[in-house]
mmCIF file of C-alpha atoms in Angstrom:
data_model
loop_
_atom_site.group_PDB
_atom_site.id
_atom_site.type_symbol
_atom_site.label_atom_id
_atom_site.label_comp_id
_atom_site.label_asym_id
_atom_site.label_seq_id
_atom_site.Cartn_x
_atom_site.Cartn_y
_atom_site.Cartn_z
ATOM 1 C CA PHE A 5 126.607 142.091 90.099
ATOM 2 C CA TYR A 6 124.687 144.465 87.933
ATOM 3 C CA LEU A 7 121.878 141.930 88.242
ATOM 4 C CA ARG A 8 121.201 142.944 91.619
ATOM 5 C CA GLU A 9 122.855 146.705 91.832
ATOM 6 C CA ARG A 10 122.412 149.857 90.012
ATOM 7 C CA PRO A 11 125.495 151.373 88.244
ATOM 8 C CA SER A 12 124.786 154.947 90.085
ATOM 9 C CA GLY A 13 125.627 153.176 93.401
ATOM 10 C CA HIS A 14 128.987 152.067 92.996
ATOM 11 C CA PHE A 15 130.809 154.697 90.008
ATOM 12 C CA ARG A 16 130.309 158.062 88.236
ATOM 13 C CA THR A 17 129.735 157.801 84.434
ATOM 14 C CA SER A 18 129.299 160.545 81.532
ATOM 15 C CA VAL A 19 125.514 159.504 82.117
ATOM 16 C CA SER A 20 125.097 160.335 85.478
ATOM 17 C CA ALA A 21 127.627 163.100 85.723
ATOM 18 C CA SER A 22 125.479 165.908 83.745
ATOM 19 C CA ALA A 23 122.376 165.971 81.851
ATOM 20 C CA ALA A 24 124.790 167.791 79.310
ATOM 21 C CA PHE A 25 125.964 164.267 77.760
ATOM 22 C CA ALA A 26 122.418 163.018 76.645
ATOM 23 C CA GLU A 27 122.369 166.418 75.086
ATOM 24 C CA ALA A 28 125.329 165.567 73.110
ATOM 25 C CA VAL A 29 123.734 162.416 72.251
ATOM 26 C CA LEU A 30 120.513 164.074 71.087
ATOM 27 C CA ALA A 31 122.691 166.410 68.871
ATOM 28 C CA LEU A 32 124.276 163.349 67.541
ATOM 29 C CA LEU A 33 121.163 161.584 67.079
ATOM 30 C CA ARG A 34 119.745 164.672 64.832
ATOM 31 C CA GLU A 35 122.906 164.197 62.594
ATOM 32 C CA VAL A 36 122.319 160.602 62.158
ATOM 33 C CA ASP A 37 118.962 161.481 61.352
ATOM 34 C CA ALA A 38 119.889 163.883 58.803
ATOM 35 C CA GLU A 39 122.423 161.867 57.186
ATOM 36 C CA LEU A 40 119.764 159.111 56.789
ATOM 37 C CA GLY A 41 117.309 161.686 55.208
ATOM 38 C CA LYS A 42 115.101 161.577 57.940
ATOM 39 C CA PRO A 43 113.478 158.389 57.815
ATOM 40 C CA ASP A 44 109.770 157.180 59.161
ATOM 41 C CA THR A 45 111.777 154.979 61.666
ATOM 42 C CA LEU A 46 115.025 156.327 63.514
ATOM 43 C CA ASP A 47 116.208 154.050 66.121
ATOM 44 C CA LEU A 48 118.223 154.865 69.545
ATOM 45 C CA VAL A 49 119.681 151.843 70.661
ATOM 46 C CA ASP A 50 121.581 152.203 74.321
ATOM 47 C CA ILE A 51 123.539 149.234 75.051
ATOM 48 C CA GLY A 52 124.224 148.678 78.686
ATOM 49 C CA ALA A 53 121.768 151.185 79.584
ATOM 50 C CA GLY A 54 122.128 150.543 83.283
ATOM 51 C CA GLU A 55 119.243 152.370 84.873
ATOM 52 C CA GLY A 56 118.112 153.869 81.766
ATOM 53 C CA THR A 57 118.921 157.613 82.248
ATOM 54 C CA LEU A 58 120.590 157.923 78.967
ATOM 55 C CA VAL A 59 117.351 157.263 76.840
ATOM 56 C CA THR A 60 114.909 158.446 79.161
ATOM 57 C CA ARG A 61 116.543 162.031 79.101
ATOM 58 C CA VAL A 62 117.204 162.070 75.463
ATOM 59 C CA LEU A 63 113.632 161.116 74.606
ATOM 60 C CA ALA A 64 112.289 163.934 77.039
ATOM 61 C CA ALA A 65 114.768 166.727 75.520
ATOM 62 C CA THR A 66 113.663 165.544 71.619
ATOM 63 C CA GLU A 67 111.499 168.057 69.756
ATOM 64 C CA PRO A 68 108.208 166.288 68.014
ATOM 65 C CA GLY A 69 108.850 166.156 64.787
ATOM 66 C CA LEU A 70 111.779 163.910 65.714
ATOM 67 C CA SER A 71 110.336 162.029 68.898
ATOM 68 C CA GLU A 72 107.325 160.648 67.057
ATOM 69 C CA ARG A 73 109.416 158.765 64.552
ATOM 70 C CA LEU A 74 111.995 157.861 67.273
ATOM 71 C CA ARG A 75 111.810 153.688 68.023
ATOM 72 C CA VAL A 76 113.886 153.833 71.843
ATOM 73 C CA THR A 77 115.716 150.383 72.843
ATOM 74 C CA ALA A 78 117.239 149.766 76.230
ATOM 75 C CA VAL A 79 119.757 146.914 76.217
ATOM 76 C CA ASP A 80 120.574 145.364 79.743
ATOM 77 C CA LEU A 81 120.621 142.437 81.248
ATOM 78 C CA SER A 82 119.141 143.826 84.370
ATOM 79 C CA SER A 83 115.563 144.541 85.220
ATOM 80 C CA ARG A 84 113.551 147.318 83.776
ATOM 81 C CA PRO A 85 113.903 149.962 86.095
ATOM 82 C CA GLU A 86 110.439 151.364 87.799
ATOM 83 C CA GLY A 87 109.152 154.470 86.409
ATOM 84 C CA LEU A 88 111.126 153.865 82.761
ATOM 85 C CA PRO A 89 108.958 155.706 80.123
ATOM 86 C CA GLU A 90 106.229 153.205 78.266
ATOM 87 C CA ARG A 91 107.268 153.629 75.172
ATOM 88 C CA ILE A 92 111.291 152.538 75.690
ATOM 89 C CA GLU A 93 111.552 149.128 75.078
ATOM 90 C CA TRP A 94 113.892 147.106 77.624
ATOM 91 C CA ARG A 95 115.132 144.044 76.442
ATOM 92 C CA GLY A 96 117.873 142.167 77.621
ATOM 93 C CA GLY A 97 119.520 141.381 73.827
ATOM 94 C CA LEU A 98 120.496 143.328 70.839
ATOM 95 C CA PRO A 99 117.541 144.281 68.159
ATOM 96 C CA ASP A 100 118.252 142.200 65.236
ATOM 97 C CA ALA A 101 118.145 145.497 63.146
ATOM 98 C CA ILE A 102 119.026 149.034 63.964
ATOM 99 C CA GLN A 103 118.623 152.004 61.674
ATOM 100 C CA GLY A 104 119.661 155.042 63.206
ATOM 101 C CA LEU A 105 122.251 155.291 66.434
ATOM 102 C CA ALA A 106 123.386 152.796 68.458
ATOM 103 C CA ILE A 107 125.678 153.951 71.795
ATOM 104 C CA ALA A 108 127.116 152.257 73.921
ATOM 105 C CA ASN A 109 128.622 153.978 76.712
ATOM 106 C CA GLU A 110 131.347 151.866 79.189
ATOM 107 C CA TRP A 111 129.276 148.590 77.956
ATOM 108 C CA LEU A 112 132.072 146.944 76.692
ATOM 109 C CA ASP A 113 134.635 147.299 79.603
ATOM 110 C CA ASN A 114 132.258 145.121 81.015
ATOM 111 C CA VAL A 115 132.175 142.392 78.546
ATOM 112 C CA PRO A 116 134.471 139.310 80.542
ATOM 113 C CA VAL A 117 137.759 138.849 79.529
ATOM 114 C CA ASP A 118 140.620 136.251 80.046
ATOM 115 C CA VAL A 119 143.710 137.531 81.635
ATOM 116 C CA VAL A 120 147.030 136.330 80.497
ATOM 117 C CA GLU A 121 150.793 136.511 81.876
ATOM 118 C CA GLN A 122 154.147 136.060 79.820
ATOM 119 C CA THR A 123 156.273 133.365 81.314
ATOM 120 C CA SER A 124 159.739 131.908 80.604
ATOM 121 C CA SER A 125 157.713 129.672 78.397
ATOM 122 C CA GLY A 126 155.603 131.960 76.724
ATOM 123 C CA PRO A 127 152.058 133.436 77.547
ATOM 124 C CA ARG A 128 149.967 131.554 79.745
ATOM 125 C CA LEU A 129 146.276 132.032 81.257
ATOM 126 C CA VAL A 130 145.886 133.250 84.640
ATOM 127 C CA MET A 131 143.447 131.302 86.853
ATOM 128 C CA VAL A 132 141.656 132.517 90.065
ATOM 129 C CA GLU A 133 139.785 130.991 92.899
ATOM 130 C CA VAL A 134 136.502 132.824 92.769
ATOM 131 C CA HIS A 135 136.003 133.092 96.467
ATOM 132 C CA THR A 136 139.353 133.930 97.445
ATOM 133 C CA GLY A 137 140.772 135.727 94.606
ATOM 134 C CA GLU A 138 143.913 133.763 94.921
ATOM 135 C CA GLU A 139 145.708 133.168 91.603
ATOM 136 C CA ARG A 140 147.952 130.632 89.809
ATOM 137 C CA ILE A 141 149.481 130.632 86.282
ATOM 138 C CA GLY A 142 147.520 128.037 84.012
ATOM 139 C CA GLY A 143 147.688 126.457 80.482
ATOM 140 C CA PRO A 144 148.948 128.276 77.168
ATOM 141 C CA LEU A 145 145.979 130.064 75.122
ATOM 142 C CA ARG A 146 143.890 128.809 72.463
ATOM 143 C CA PRO A 147 145.203 129.511 68.839
ATOM 144 C CA ALA A 148 142.350 132.675 68.445
ATOM 145 C CA ASP A 149 143.695 134.273 71.398
ATOM 146 C CA ARG A 150 147.268 133.818 70.857
ATOM 147 C CA GLU A 151 146.507 135.435 67.281
ATOM 148 C CA TRP A 152 144.989 138.320 68.963
ATOM 149 C CA LEU A 153 147.745 138.688 71.783
ATOM 150 C CA ASP A 154 150.008 138.887 69.068
ATOM 151 C CA ARG A 155 148.627 141.269 66.742
ATOM 152 C CA TRP A 156 147.089 143.687 69.529
ATOM 153 C CA TRP A 157 148.918 143.252 72.906
ATOM 154 C CA PRO A 158 152.726 141.696 72.579
ATOM 155 C CA LEU A 159 153.995 141.036 76.215
ATOM 156 C CA PRO A 160 157.276 142.369 75.874
ATOM 157 C CA ARG A 161 158.990 140.569 78.987
ATOM 158 C CA VAL A 162 158.222 137.739 81.658
ATOM 159 C CA GLY A 163 155.549 139.080 84.146
ATOM 160 C CA ALA A 164 153.713 141.332 81.886
ATOM 161 C CA ARG A 165 150.108 141.150 81.819
ATOM 162 C CA ALA A 166 147.389 141.621 79.199
ATOM 163 C CA GLU A 167 143.754 141.372 78.577
ATOM 164 C CA ILE A 168 142.653 139.262 75.834
ATOM 165 C CA GLY A 169 140.149 141.443 74.110
ATOM 166 C CA ARG A 170 138.750 139.246 71.498
ATOM 167 C CA PRO A 171 135.072 138.429 73.364
ATOM 168 C CA ARG A 172 134.965 142.534 72.977
ATOM 169 C CA ASP A 173 135.641 142.480 69.377
ATOM 170 C CA GLU A 174 132.921 140.114 68.721
ATOM 171 C CA ALA A 175 130.760 141.822 70.656
ATOM 172 C CA TRP A 176 131.162 144.900 69.088
ATOM 173 C CA ALA A 177 131.148 143.373 65.612
ATOM 174 C CA ALA A 178 127.417 141.940 66.668
ATOM 175 C CA VAL A 179 126.267 145.761 66.972
ATOM 176 C CA VAL A 180 127.952 146.709 63.676
ATOM 177 C CA THR A 181 126.740 143.445 61.836
ATOM 178 C CA ARG A 182 122.684 144.647 63.066
ATOM 179 C CA LEU A 183 123.203 148.012 62.041
ATOM 180 C CA THR A 184 121.416 148.676 58.471
ATOM 181 C CA ARG A 185 121.996 151.933 58.289
ATOM 182 C CA GLY A 186 123.257 154.666 60.562
ATOM 183 C CA ARG A 187 126.248 154.770 63.098
ATOM 184 C CA ALA A 188 127.247 152.945 66.189
ATOM 185 C CA ILE A 189 129.505 154.865 69.458
ATOM 186 C CA ALA A 190 131.375 153.026 71.263
ATOM 187 C CA VAL A 191 132.705 155.227 74.734
ATOM 188 C CA ASP A 192 135.110 153.866 77.491
ATOM 189 C CA TYR A 193 138.425 153.577 79.080
ATOM 190 C CA ALA A 194 140.478 152.623 76.289
ATOM 191 C CA HIS A 195 144.384 152.392 75.488
ATOM 192 C CA PRO A 196 146.259 152.108 71.776
ATOM 193 C CA VAL A 197 148.228 148.980 70.647
ATOM 194 C CA ASP A 198 151.685 151.012 71.126
ATOM 195 C CA ASN A 199 150.498 152.105 74.883
ATOM 196 C CA ARG A 200 149.349 149.074 76.057
ATOM 197 C CA PRO A 201 149.182 148.915 79.940
ATOM 198 C CA PRO A 202 152.358 146.665 81.310
ATOM 199 C CA CYS A 203 150.541 144.617 83.734
ATOM 200 C CA GLY A 204 146.628 145.003 82.616
ATOM 201 C CA THR A 205 144.120 147.091 83.495
ATOM 202 C CA LEU A 206 141.878 144.338 85.491
ATOM 203 C CA THR A 207 139.814 146.333 88.561
ATOM 204 C CA GLY A 208 137.218 145.806 90.834
ATOM 205 C CA TYR A 209 134.903 148.685 92.309
ATOM 206 C CA ARG A 210 132.318 148.613 95.338
ATOM 207 C CA ASP A 211 130.245 151.726 96.268
ATOM 208 C CA GLY A 212 132.762 154.210 94.342
ATOM 209 C CA ALA A 213 135.969 152.701 95.646
ATOM 210 C CA VAL A 214 138.439 150.582 94.019
ATOM 211 C CA VAL A 215 138.492 146.929 95.477
ATOM 212 C CA SER A 216 140.550 143.780 94.599
ATOM 213 C CA PRO A 217 138.893 142.422 91.517
ATOM 214 C CA ILE A 218 137.250 138.614 92.939
ATOM 215 C CA PRO A 219 134.953 137.423 90.648
ATOM 216 C CA ASP A 220 132.441 136.198 93.536
ATOM 217 C CA GLY A 221 129.659 138.633 92.357
ATOM 218 C CA THR A 222 130.286 141.239 95.233
ATOM 219 C CA CYS A 223 131.630 143.905 93.036
ATOM 220 C CA ASP A 224 131.959 144.976 89.522
ATOM 221 C CA ILE A 225 134.763 143.838 88.044
ATOM 222 C CA THR A 226 136.398 145.832 84.546
ATOM 223 C CA ALA A 227 139.070 146.273 82.194
ATOM 224 C CA HIS A 228 140.052 148.890 79.805
ATOM 225 C CA VAL A 229 139.049 148.154 76.115
ATOM 226 C CA ALA A 230 141.343 147.663 73.122
ATOM 227 C CA LEU A 231 139.138 150.134 71.009
ATOM 228 C CA ASP A 232 141.558 150.190 68.101
ATOM 229 C CA ALA A 233 141.252 146.180 68.022
ATOM 230 C CA CYS A 234 136.902 146.882 68.260
ATOM 231 C CA ALA A 235 137.217 149.090 65.475
ATOM 232 C CA GLU A 236 138.905 146.590 63.259
ATOM 233 C CA ALA A 237 136.312 144.009 64.107
ATOM 234 C CA GLY A 238 133.749 146.794 63.079
ATOM 235 C CA ARG A 239 135.346 146.848 59.850
ATOM 236 C CA ARG A 240 135.219 143.436 59.219
ATOM 237 C CA ALA A 241 131.356 143.478 60.503
ATOM 238 C CA GLY A 242 130.768 145.793 57.609
ATOM 239 C CA ALA A 243 131.375 149.647 58.784
ATOM 240 C CA ILE A 244 132.190 151.973 55.795
ATOM 241 C CA SER A 245 133.796 154.355 58.259
ATOM 242 C CA THR A 246 135.559 154.973 61.304
ATOM 243 C CA THR A 247 136.606 157.414 63.760
ATOM 244 C CA LEU A 248 138.556 156.839 66.887
ATOM 245 C CA SER A 249 139.542 159.941 69.006
ATOM 246 C CA THR A 250 138.489 160.632 72.434
ATOM 247 C CA GLN A 251 135.418 161.998 74.600
ATOM 248 C CA ARG A 252 136.911 165.391 74.662
ATOM 249 C CA ALA A 253 137.249 165.600 70.648
ATOM 250 C CA ALA A 254 133.949 164.421 70.330
ATOM 251 C CA LEU A 255 131.946 166.158 72.649
ATOM 252 C CA ARG A 256 133.495 169.446 71.688
ATOM 253 C CA SER A 257 132.419 168.831 68.093
ATOM 254 C CA LEU A 258 128.530 168.750 69.319
ATOM 255 C CA GLY A 259 128.952 171.964 71.067
ATOM 256 C CA LEU A 260 130.305 171.019 74.322
ATOM 257 C CA THR A 261 133.041 173.454 75.301
ATOM 258 C CA GLY A 262 133.081 174.192 79.161
ATOM 259 C CA ALA A 263 133.562 177.864 78.526
ATOM 260 C CA ARG A 264 132.945 180.021 81.509
ATOM 261 C CA PRO A 265 130.107 182.564 81.066
ATOM 262 C CA PRO A 266 130.905 186.071 80.640
ATOM 263 C CA VAL A 267 131.431 187.778 83.954
ATOM 264 C CA GLU A 268 128.996 190.955 82.627
ATOM 265 C CA LEU A 269 126.038 188.574 82.714
ATOM 266 C CA ALA A 270 126.615 188.247 86.796
ATOM 267 C CA HIS A 271 125.549 191.870 86.881
ATOM 268 C CA ARG A 272 123.002 191.563 84.623
ATOM 269 C CA ASP A 273 121.116 188.230 85.426
ATOM 270 C CA PRO A 274 122.801 186.744 88.637
ATOM 271 C CA ARG A 275 120.722 183.434 88.519
ATOM 272 C CA GLY A 276 121.383 183.135 85.044
ATOM 273 C CA TYR A 277 125.007 183.450 85.463
ATOM 274 C CA LEU A 278 125.160 180.754 88.198
ATOM 275 C CA ARG A 279 123.246 178.199 85.942
ATOM 276 C CA ALA A 280 125.448 178.913 83.114
ATOM 277 C CA LEU A 281 128.450 178.813 85.509
ATOM 278 C CA ALA A 282 127.066 175.438 86.437
ATOM 279 C CA ARG A 283 126.518 174.091 82.903
ATOM 280 C CA ALA A 284 130.072 175.275 82.094
ATOM 281 C CA SER A 285 131.371 173.046 85.025
ATOM 282 C CA GLU A 286 129.355 170.248 84.039
ATOM 283 C CA GLU A 287 130.713 170.209 80.337
ATOM 284 C CA GLY A 288 134.365 170.593 81.709
ATOM 285 C CA GLU A 289 134.064 167.801 83.684
ATOM 286 C CA LEU A 290 133.105 165.664 80.764
ATOM 287 C CA ILE A 291 135.616 166.928 78.381
ATOM 288 C CA ASP A 292 138.001 166.906 81.019
ATOM 289 C CA PRO A 293 141.063 165.238 79.283
ATOM 290 C CA SER A 294 142.491 163.670 82.497
ATOM 291 C CA GLY A 295 138.670 162.203 83.193
ATOM 292 C CA LEU A 296 136.162 161.472 81.377
ATOM 293 C CA GLY A 297 137.440 163.651 78.248
ATOM 294 C CA GLY A 298 140.455 161.162 78.238
ATOM 295 C CA PHE A 299 137.671 157.891 77.202
ATOM 296 C CA GLY A 300 137.992 156.586 74.126
ATOM 297 C CA TRP A 301 135.156 157.161 71.382
ATOM 298 C CA LEU A 302 134.646 154.926 68.748
ATOM 299 C CA ASP A 303 132.063 155.934 65.880
ATOM 300 C CA GLN A 304 131.453 153.461 63.170
ATOM 301 C CA ARG A 305 128.992 154.113 60.045
ATOM 302 C CA ARG A 306 126.985 151.836 58.027
#
């Protein structure tokens, strides 16, 4: 779907919602730079870059002393967007080594997964006809998938469904493995092992609306991410520290508060007040716990 379409035409992300998200990523990048002792070359890798908006905004806002040491890479299967700054490398796969910051914003939810349903004979794959979306119950799980299900998404009753997140774990481990020094951040719709949705989360999107998730290439098909399982995969891949929180907590720690400007400013500087008010509204959307602020935020270091 996204080989033909650009994400902004179909759903709203933190990146497209406000430039404040890119400013927070820049603040995070500065933290990583300081942690690594300001190396000669610092990587910023955006995985699932979409239209390249995030790295373009970060690069434009970066101060000269950091910018001249920055190596910016956008990873996406789609073609390079027109007008992308020349110094941003656009590639279809991960770089071999990353020293700095790798960020994957709403990437893991698009890594394909199998859907399973609990039956009286145990969990079985759910098969789907790719042109109509018609479903039927298929065969048993592969041993590795059954092991993942038992550990990360046990199904309590007949009819309950789950999405096997093992491909997401492997995708995330591939990121952490390539991290020579620095931090890897995954931001996504997420749920914890003690509160998985009983019927799964498989959803389709087209033109900003929810549609049936028929895998015929005409819609974005997504499912929420078991980020706790990804965190464990990252630890096995070499991460030495792990923080699993929410976007609200992470962005607030980076200075986004959504605080309204003082009313007195409206009298002294009306235009400045309106700009500050608009900024507070943008930050508020990014940290809203019932919206984008409720996204899971996985931060692993190596």
